[in-house]
Tab-separated table of C-alpha atoms in Angstrom:
chain	number	residue	atom	x	y	z
A	1	MET	CA	55.506	93.317	58.855
A	2	THR	CA	59.327	94.493	61.004
A	3	SER	CA	61.255	96.773	59.133
A	4	SER	CA	65.550	97.705	59.340
A	5	HIS	CA	68.088	99.898	58.573
A	6	ASN	CA	71.783	99.797	58.501
A	7	PRO	CA	73.218	102.052	61.150
A	8	LEU	CA	74.344	105.869	60.284
A	9	VAL	CA	78.300	105.337	59.511
A	10	THR	CA	80.720	107.622	58.887
A	11	LEU	CA	84.113	107.240	56.449
A	12	ILE	CA	87.855	108.134	57.869
A	13	PRO	CA	90.674	108.123	56.184
A	14	ALA	CA	92.983	106.033	57.927
A	15	ILE	CA	96.236	103.984	58.996
A	16	LYS	CA	96.077	100.939	60.601
A	17	GLY	CA	97.999	99.247	63.275
A	18	GLU	CA	97.824	97.639	66.169
A	19	VAL	CA	98.222	96.494	69.798
A	20	GLY	CA	97.108	93.593	71.713
A	21	SER	CA	94.082	92.372	71.196
A	22	LEU	CA	92.962	96.258	70.070
A	23	GLU	CA	93.478	98.024	66.410
A	24	THR	CA	94.106	100.932	66.451
A	25	PHE	CA	93.274	103.361	63.662
A	26	GLN	CA	94.797	106.706	63.543
A	27	ALA	CA	92.970	109.596	61.823
A	28	GLN	CA	92.894	113.629	61.642
A	29	ILE	CA	90.320	115.434	62.492
A	30	ARG	CA	88.340	118.486	62.713
A	31	PRO	CA	87.304	120.691	66.165
A	32	ASN	CA	83.582	119.793	65.796
A	33	ASP	CA	83.856	116.049	64.567
A	34	ILE	CA	84.240	115.256	68.057
A	35	ARG	CA	80.666	116.174	69.265
A	36	PRO	CA	78.974	114.087	66.604
A	37	ILE	CA	81.757	111.192	66.357
A	38	LEU	CA	80.913	110.694	70.233
A	39	GLY	CA	77.497	110.483	70.174
A	40	TYR	CA	77.866	113.343	72.920
A	41	ASP	CA	79.455	116.547	74.644
A	42	PRO	CA	81.550	114.890	77.608
A	43	ARG	CA	81.614	118.256	79.264
A	44	HIS	CA	77.111	117.904	79.370
A	45	ASN	CA	74.925	115.710	82.085
A	46	SER	CA	72.723	113.768	80.149
A	47	ILE	CA	74.945	111.456	78.509
A	48	ASN	CA	75.168	108.058	80.318
A	49	PRO	CA	75.846	108.530	83.848
A	50	GLN	CA	78.973	106.489	83.979
A	51	LEU	CA	80.553	108.116	81.307
A	52	GLN	CA	79.862	111.693	83.383
A	53	THR	CA	81.418	109.827	86.280
A	54	MET	CA	84.316	109.304	84.869
A	55	TYR	CA	85.187	112.043	83.390
A	56	LYS	CA	84.458	114.228	86.365
A	57	SER	CA	86.318	112.356	88.355
A	58	LEU	CA	89.123	113.333	86.618
A	59	ASN	CA	90.723	116.666	88.982
A	60	HIS	CA	90.676	119.379	85.324
A	61	ASP	CA	93.458	122.182	86.053
A	62	ASN	CA	91.620	124.962	85.657
A	63	GLY	CA	94.212	127.200	85.399
A	64	GLN	CA	95.242	124.727	82.338
A	65	LYS	CA	92.491	125.137	80.601
A	66	ARG	CA	92.523	129.060	81.149
A	67	ARG	CA	96.337	128.374	79.033
A	68	LEU	CA	94.513	126.730	76.380
A	69	SER	CA	91.766	128.808	75.985
A	70	GLU	CA	93.711	132.075	75.739
A	71	TYR	CA	96.528	129.879	73.548
A	72	ILE	CA	93.937	129.274	70.921
A	73	LYS	CA	92.493	132.215	70.631
A	74	THR	CA	95.615	134.068	70.613
A	75	ASN	CA	98.196	132.016	68.625
A	76	LEU	CA	96.420	129.522	66.599
A	77	THR	CA	97.028	129.837	63.064
A	78	GLU	CA	96.153	128.021	59.359
A	79	THR	CA	100.916	127.717	59.630
A	80	MET	CA	101.028	126.012	63.172
A	81	GLY	CA	97.440	124.814	63.286
A	82	VAL	CA	97.914	121.331	64.730
A	83	LEU	CA	96.874	120.042	68.348
A	84	PRO	CA	98.299	117.997	70.724
A	85	SER	CA	96.281	114.360	69.579
A	86	ILE	CA	93.964	112.723	71.790
A	87	ALA	CA	92.401	109.442	71.451
A	88	ILE	CA	89.094	107.584	71.853
A	89	GLY	CA	87.919	104.342	72.660
A	90	ILE	CA	85.673	101.334	70.525
A	91	SER	CA	82.958	99.822	71.711
A	92	GLN	CA	82.334	97.172	68.444
A	93	PRO	CA	85.336	96.544	65.534
A	94	CYS	CA	84.931	98.534	63.442
A	95	VAL	CA	85.132	97.765	59.417
A	96	PHE	CA	88.295	99.562	57.867
A	97	ASN	CA	88.038	99.260	53.606
A	98	GLU	CA	91.773	99.291	52.226
A	99	PHE	CA	92.718	101.568	49.685
A	100	PRO	CA	95.073	99.814	46.856
A	101	ASP	CA	98.539	98.869	47.205
A	102	THR	CA	99.444	100.428	50.418
A	103	GLN	CA	99.431	96.519	51.952
A	104	GLY	CA	96.406	97.095	54.314
A	105	ILE	CA	98.274	99.801	56.600
A	106	ALA	CA	95.738	102.214	54.856
A	107	GLY	CA	92.102	103.212	54.186
A	108	GLN	CA	88.493	104.149	55.713
A	109	LEU	CA	87.416	103.264	59.500
A	110	ASN	CA	84.095	103.101	59.268
A	111	LEU	CA	83.143	104.165	62.315
A	112	GLU	CA	79.383	102.891	63.199
A	113	LEU	CA	77.492	106.504	65.466
A	114	ALA	CA	74.638	104.073	67.137
A	115	GLU	CA	74.787	104.788	71.082
A	116	THR	CA	75.113	100.394	71.277
A	117	ASN	CA	78.500	101.468	69.882
A	118	ILE	CA	79.892	103.129	72.782
A	119	ARG	CA	82.710	105.686	72.036
A	120	VAL	CA	84.996	107.024	74.870
A	121	LEU	CA	87.629	109.512	74.829
A	122	LEU	CA	90.278	108.395	76.563
A	123	ASN	CA	92.061	111.729	77.413
A	124	GLY	CA	92.167	114.344	76.110
A	125	LEU	CA	89.542	116.580	77.671
A	126	GLU	CA	90.944	119.627	78.494
A	127	ILE	CA	92.217	119.911	75.480
A	128	MET	CA	88.989	119.298	74.168
A	129	GLU	CA	86.985	121.247	76.443
A	130	ALA	CA	89.348	124.869	75.606
A	131	VAL	CA	88.969	124.366	71.581
A	132	ILE	CA	85.156	123.309	71.717
A	133	ASP	CA	85.288	126.833	74.471
A	134	SER	CA	85.856	128.801	70.591
A	135	MET	CA	84.056	126.881	68.779
A	136	ASP	CA	83.314	130.799	67.452
A	137	MET	CA	86.733	131.468	65.724
A	138	GLU	CA	86.436	131.918	61.472
A	139	LYS	CA	90.322	130.053	61.982
A	140	ILE	CA	89.058	127.257	64.419
A	141	ASP	CA	87.858	125.173	61.378
A	142	SER	CA	91.956	125.456	60.230
A	143	VAL	CA	92.790	123.187	62.563
A	144	THR	CA	92.700	119.466	63.151
A	145	PHE	CA	93.312	116.466	66.190
A	146	PRO	CA	95.804	113.947	65.230
A	147	VAL	CA	93.479	111.099	67.205
A	148	THR	CA	94.387	107.256	66.855
A	149	PHE	CA	91.439	105.658	67.737
A	150	PHE	CA	91.090	102.065	70.079
A	151	ALA	CA	88.550	98.743	68.827
A	152	PRO	CA	88.807	95.366	69.945
A	153	LYS	CA	89.555	93.385	66.584
A	154	GLU	CA	86.702	90.654	67.571
A	155	GLU	CA	85.150	91.131	71.091
A	156	ILE	CA	82.501	93.381	72.164
A	157	LEU	CA	84.664	96.191	74.807
A	158	THR	CA	81.871	96.005	78.207
A	159	LEU	CA	82.051	99.215	79.792
A	160	GLY	CA	84.606	98.411	82.333
A	161	GLU	CA	87.095	97.640	80.061
A	162	LEU	CA	86.859	100.520	77.932
A	163	ARG	CA	87.266	102.491	81.598
A	164	GLN	CA	89.963	100.010	82.162
A	165	LEU	CA	91.805	102.338	79.121
A	166	PHE	CA	90.124	105.309	80.192
A	167	TYR	CA	91.765	104.899	83.721
A	168	ASN	CA	95.491	103.033	81.336
A	169	PHE	CA	95.599	106.978	79.693
A	170	GLN	CA	94.448	109.281	83.102
A	171	PHE	CA	96.695	107.399	85.800
A	172	LEU	CA	99.615	106.141	84.329
A	173	GLN	CA	100.009	109.656	82.832
A	174	ASN	CA	98.982	111.601	85.223
A	175	ASP	CA	98.015	112.614	89.469
A	176	ILE	CA	94.114	111.596	89.521
A	177	PRO	CA	91.682	110.366	92.520
A	178	VAL	CA	92.337	107.188	94.612
A	179	SER	CA	88.734	106.887	93.468
A	180	LEU	CA	88.974	106.616	90.374
A	181	TYR	CA	91.442	104.130	90.650
A	182	LYS	CA	89.153	101.993	92.616
A	183	ARG	CA	87.055	102.098	90.205
A	184	PHE	CA	88.581	101.744	86.588
A	185	ASP	CA	92.068	99.504	87.932
A	186	LEU	CA	91.019	95.959	86.838
A	187	SER	CA	94.735	95.314	86.227
A	188	ASP	CA	94.655	94.943	90.517
A	189	GLN	CA	93.741	91.781	91.741
A	190	TYR	CA	92.595	93.402	94.921
A	191	VAL	CA	89.993	96.088	93.148
A	192	GLN	CA	88.912	92.546	89.909
A	193	LEU	CA	88.282	91.016	93.688
A	194	THR	CA	86.395	93.726	95.364
A	195	GLY	CA	84.743	93.926	91.913
A	196	ASP	CA	82.872	90.441	92.142
A	197	LEU	CA	82.134	90.578	96.033
A	198	GLY	CA	80.382	93.077	95.563
A	199	THR	CA	77.759	92.685	92.566
A	200	SER	CA	77.910	88.848	94.040
A	201	ALA	CA	74.577	87.196	95.078
A	202	THR	CA	75.628	87.540	98.782
A	203	ILE	CA	76.213	90.958	98.562
A	204	ASN	CA	72.651	92.171	96.522
A	205	PHE	CA	70.920	89.774	98.327
A	206	TYR	CA	71.528	92.717	101.878
A	207	GLY	CA	71.980	95.834	99.657
A	208	ARG	CA	74.403	96.403	96.687
A	209	MET	CA	77.939	97.745	96.435
A	210	GLU	CA	77.616	101.797	95.885
A	211	GLU	CA	79.923	102.004	92.601
A	212	ASN	CA	80.234	106.174	92.296
A	213	SER	CA	80.586	108.493	95.492
A	214	GLN	CA	82.976	108.211	98.102
A	215	GLY	CA	80.339	107.245	101.007
A	216	LEU	CA	76.130	106.270	101.815
A	217	GLY	CA	74.030	108.741	101.941
A	218	GLY	CA	71.665	108.861	104.234
A	219	LYS	CA	68.733	107.573	102.195
A	220	SER	CA	71.352	105.378	100.685
A	221	THR	CA	70.058	101.736	99.800
A	222	CYS	CA	73.697	100.448	99.527
A	223	LEU	CA	75.643	98.604	102.442
A	224	VAL	CA	78.469	99.559	101.175
A	225	ALA	CA	80.926	101.884	99.341
A	226	GLN	CA	83.244	100.620	97.232
A	227	ARG	CA	86.210	102.460	98.488
A	228	VAL	CA	85.227	100.401	102.391
A	229	LEU	CA	84.476	97.946	100.611
A	230	LEU	CA	87.574	97.794	99.185
A	231	ARG	CA	89.948	97.958	102.417
A	232	PHE	CA	87.726	95.335	103.903
A	233	VAL	CA	89.636	92.945	100.928
A	234	ARG	CA	92.977	94.446	101.568
A	235	GLY	CA	92.868	93.679	105.500
A	236	ALA	CA	90.812	90.313	104.691
A	237	CYS	CA	94.410	88.741	102.104
A	238	GLU	CA	97.149	90.677	103.610
A	239	GLY	CA	96.565	91.550	106.935
A	240	ARG	CA	96.271	95.674	108.502
A	241	ALA	CA	99.530	97.189	106.910
A	242	PHE	CA	98.751	96.196	103.363
A	243	GLN	CA	94.778	97.624	104.665
A	244	ALA	CA	96.648	101.491	104.988
A	245	SER	CA	99.434	101.353	102.438
A	246	SER	CA	97.730	102.970	99.357
A	247	GLN	CA	96.924	101.297	96.150
A	248	LYS	CA	99.619	101.680	95.014
A	249	HIS	CA	102.074	99.693	97.307
A	250	SER	CA	102.714	96.178	96.810
A	251	VAL	CA	103.298	93.320	99.317
A	252	ASN	CA	105.636	90.454	98.740
A	253	ASN	CA	104.075	86.266	98.812
A	254	PRO	CA	100.476	87.698	98.763
A	255	ASN	CA	98.362	85.633	99.161
A	256	LEU	CA	96.109	86.772	96.822
A	257	THR	CA	96.766	85.551	93.687
A	258	PRO	CA	95.439	84.420	90.017
A	259	ASP	CA	95.542	80.833	91.535
A	260	THR	CA	93.532	82.148	94.986
A	261	GLN	CA	91.572	84.378	93.531
A	262	LYS	CA	88.342	82.032	93.540
A	263	ASP	CA	88.762	80.830	96.507
A	264	ILE	CA	88.884	83.461	98.749
A	265	LEU	CA	86.029	85.707	97.081
A	266	VAL	CA	84.063	81.654	97.516
A	267	ASN	CA	85.182	82.315	101.499
A	268	LEU	CA	84.743	85.842	101.595
A	269	GLU	CA	81.159	85.859	100.669
A	270	TYR	CA	80.447	82.592	103.435
A	271	PHE	CA	82.069	84.933	105.887
A	272	ILE	CA	79.899	88.123	105.012
A	273	GLY	CA	77.197	85.828	104.798
A	274	SER	CA	77.003	83.699	107.376
A	275	ILE	CA	77.837	86.360	109.843
A	276	ALA	CA	74.602	88.276	108.437
A	277	LYS	CA	72.798	85.234	109.526
A	278	HIS	CA	73.582	85.084	113.112
A	279	ILE	CA	72.731	88.870	113.469
A	280	GLY	CA	69.424	88.491	111.294
A	281	VAL	CA	68.963	90.477	108.579
A	282	GLU	CA	67.243	93.763	109.189
A	283	GLN	CA	69.948	93.958	111.886
A	284	PHE	CA	72.552	93.386	109.662
A	285	LYS	CA	71.265	96.164	106.757
A	286	ASN	CA	71.400	97.997	109.579
A	287	HIS	CA	73.472	101.697	108.573
A	288	ASP	CA	72.963	102.133	112.151
A	289	TYR	CA	74.894	99.063	113.924
A	290	ILE	CA	79.051	99.588	113.902
A	291	HIS	CA	80.030	96.898	111.772
A	292	LEU	CA	78.786	98.520	108.726
A	293	THR	CA	80.770	101.746	109.380
A	294	ALA	CA	83.924	102.179	107.434
A	295	SER	CA	85.987	100.973	110.817
A	296	GLY	CA	83.198	98.046	111.012
A	297	TRP	CA	84.598	96.532	107.539
A	298	GLN	CA	88.431	97.144	108.058
A	299	THR	CA	88.044	95.425	111.267
A	300	LEU	CA	85.523	92.399	109.572
A	301	GLY	CA	88.319	92.565	107.307
A	302	LEU	CA	90.936	91.957	110.335
A	303	VAL	CA	89.476	89.095	111.987
A	304	PHE	CA	88.514	87.375	108.111
A	305	HIS	CA	92.676	87.265	107.145
A	306	GLU	CA	93.603	85.618	110.844
A	307	LEU	CA	90.751	82.712	110.869
A	308	TYR	CA	90.939	82.246	107.394
A	309	PHE	CA	95.552	82.605	106.969
A	310	THR	CA	97.629	83.596	110.032
A	311	ARG	CA	95.842	81.317	112.456
A	312	LYS	CA	94.245	78.760	110.164
A	313	GLU	CA	95.900	75.831	110.758
A	314	ARG	CA	95.375	75.959	113.933
A	315	ILE	CA	91.666	76.870	113.879
A	316	GLY	CA	89.805	73.472	113.067
A	317	SER	CA	86.344	74.092	110.877
A	318	SER	CA	84.108	73.993	114.211
A	319	THR	CA	86.084	76.420	115.552
A	320	TYR	CA	85.778	78.959	112.711
A	321	GLU	CA	81.880	78.640	112.837
A	322	ASP	CA	81.954	79.301	116.626
A	323	VAL	CA	83.952	82.276	116.151
A	324	ILE	CA	81.601	83.832	113.439
A	325	ARG	CA	79.057	83.035	114.962
A	326	ARG	CA	80.176	85.131	118.573
A	327	ILE	CA	80.207	87.887	115.110
A	328	GLY	CA	76.515	87.870	115.014
A	329	GLU	CA	75.748	87.658	118.678
A	330	ILE	CA	78.420	91.114	119.472
A	331	ASP	CA	76.325	93.669	120.027
A	332	TRP	CA	77.030	95.788	117.217
A	333	SER	CA	74.669	98.656	117.725
A	334	ARG	CA	74.906	101.816	118.969
A	335	ASP	CA	73.687	101.529	122.576
A	336	ASN	CA	76.303	98.530	122.990
A	337	PRO	CA	78.487	100.604	126.445
A	338	ASP	CA	81.302	98.965	125.288
A	339	TRP	CA	81.707	100.196	121.944
A	340	LEU	CA	82.351	103.693	124.106
A	341	GLY	CA	86.318	104.253	124.283
A	342	ILE	CA	86.405	102.406	121.086
A	343	ILE	CA	84.716	103.683	117.991
A	344	LEU	CA	82.543	106.652	119.861
A	345	SER	CA	83.307	108.629	122.336
A	346	TYR	CA	81.505	111.760	123.563
A	347	ARG	CA	82.122	115.595	122.392
A	348	LYS	CA	81.456	118.788	123.660
A	349	GLY	CA	78.161	120.145	124.201
A	350	ILE	CA	76.855	117.290	122.068
A	351	ASP	CA	74.166	115.020	124.095
A	352	LYS	CA	74.871	111.280	121.946
A	353	PRO	CA	78.268	109.565	121.174
A	354	VAL	CA	79.577	110.644	118.468
A	355	MET	CA	81.563	107.940	115.793
A	356	ASN	CA	85.459	108.068	115.885
A	357	LYS	CA	87.456	108.904	112.638
A	358	ALA	CA	88.271	104.898	110.478
A	359	GLY	CA	92.257	105.491	112.505
A	360	GLY	CA	94.643	102.914	112.598
A	361	THR	CA	93.892	102.940	116.258
A	362	THR	CA	90.018	102.507	115.829
A	363	ILE	CA	90.533	99.541	114.211
A	364	MET	CA	93.077	97.991	116.259
A	365	ASN	CA	90.836	99.088	119.557
A	366	MET	CA	88.163	97.479	117.862
A	367	LEU	CA	89.527	94.421	116.693
A	368	GLU	CA	90.751	93.464	120.441
A	369	TYR	CA	87.431	93.641	121.032
A	370	VAL	CA	86.304	91.441	118.645
A	371	ARG	CA	88.874	88.850	119.469
A	372	LYS	CA	88.075	89.640	123.204
A	373	GLU	CA	84.796	88.425	122.433
A	374	THR	CA	85.360	85.482	120.461
A	375	GLY	CA	87.195	83.278	122.136
A	376	LEU	CA	90.667	85.203	119.618
A	377	ILE	CA	92.278	86.280	122.477
């Protein structure tokens, strides 16, 4: 015999609106209501790891937080007790009970508090932190947050889509790390393609893409970090100048468009898979090998760009396959003396050669070497 129960719901008087495919509900909530509404405290480490990473990725201005805390402690009174507006994204559609004679605008929002209905604080984290830090004050209960809830009209919003909303609020208003942009901005086609490639069967067969860090640690079983794979994708699609440019840079007449994205993805998977086949599975996954360095990935991206775009008209299928085979036959280990002066160099006081930074000179020198070894020169 099974039992069922209705999920816990809180009722919030609100004004209903809409923007695009989302419904909006504008309301007022008290500071003590924030954590129950979200279902967690954004400052704590016990929340969903992906949400935790998202909140921690912001550049927190400690000076601003102190000023907000001081303002709340010394200046906030009942006569001026309204705080700046915050926004909360909700993953599931909401029930809205309309009040009579309001033309469907005013009513009661039925906010489901189940864990499956993910709620994300889209902006106002510093304000919320400053208020929560002041919760011991009696007068804090006399103030309210204006809040706008964003919820889907029909389909459930994925965590990725909620993170896109979070990105829209943060990146378009504030200076946030490029790493956050790379993970969340699904409106960028190169980020989309990186995500599709990073979750593809090809990448997952040899490891996976690490989304939440700047690089791979020594014990990581991932194949590539997302920021590195994004550089690979940008170079593969548009060449070195675009690969090296900032994420806000655009390119005239891009090779990557909504119409070409699927075809490029298929060819990138084939390119990586074919190289891996010729190198050998274990060698391809070995992070001591040069091809899995940031410089190596960027160089391979530029080789793809030449094969698939700039030299495509002059390279037949047999030559394409031959170049890929020769890439796999390159000695990518650090024991290859050819890498000295290209990506490896000796440093004073160190017996073994060390890796050079993934700068423009290193990458172009590697590209010239690969061209020579594969017959592209």
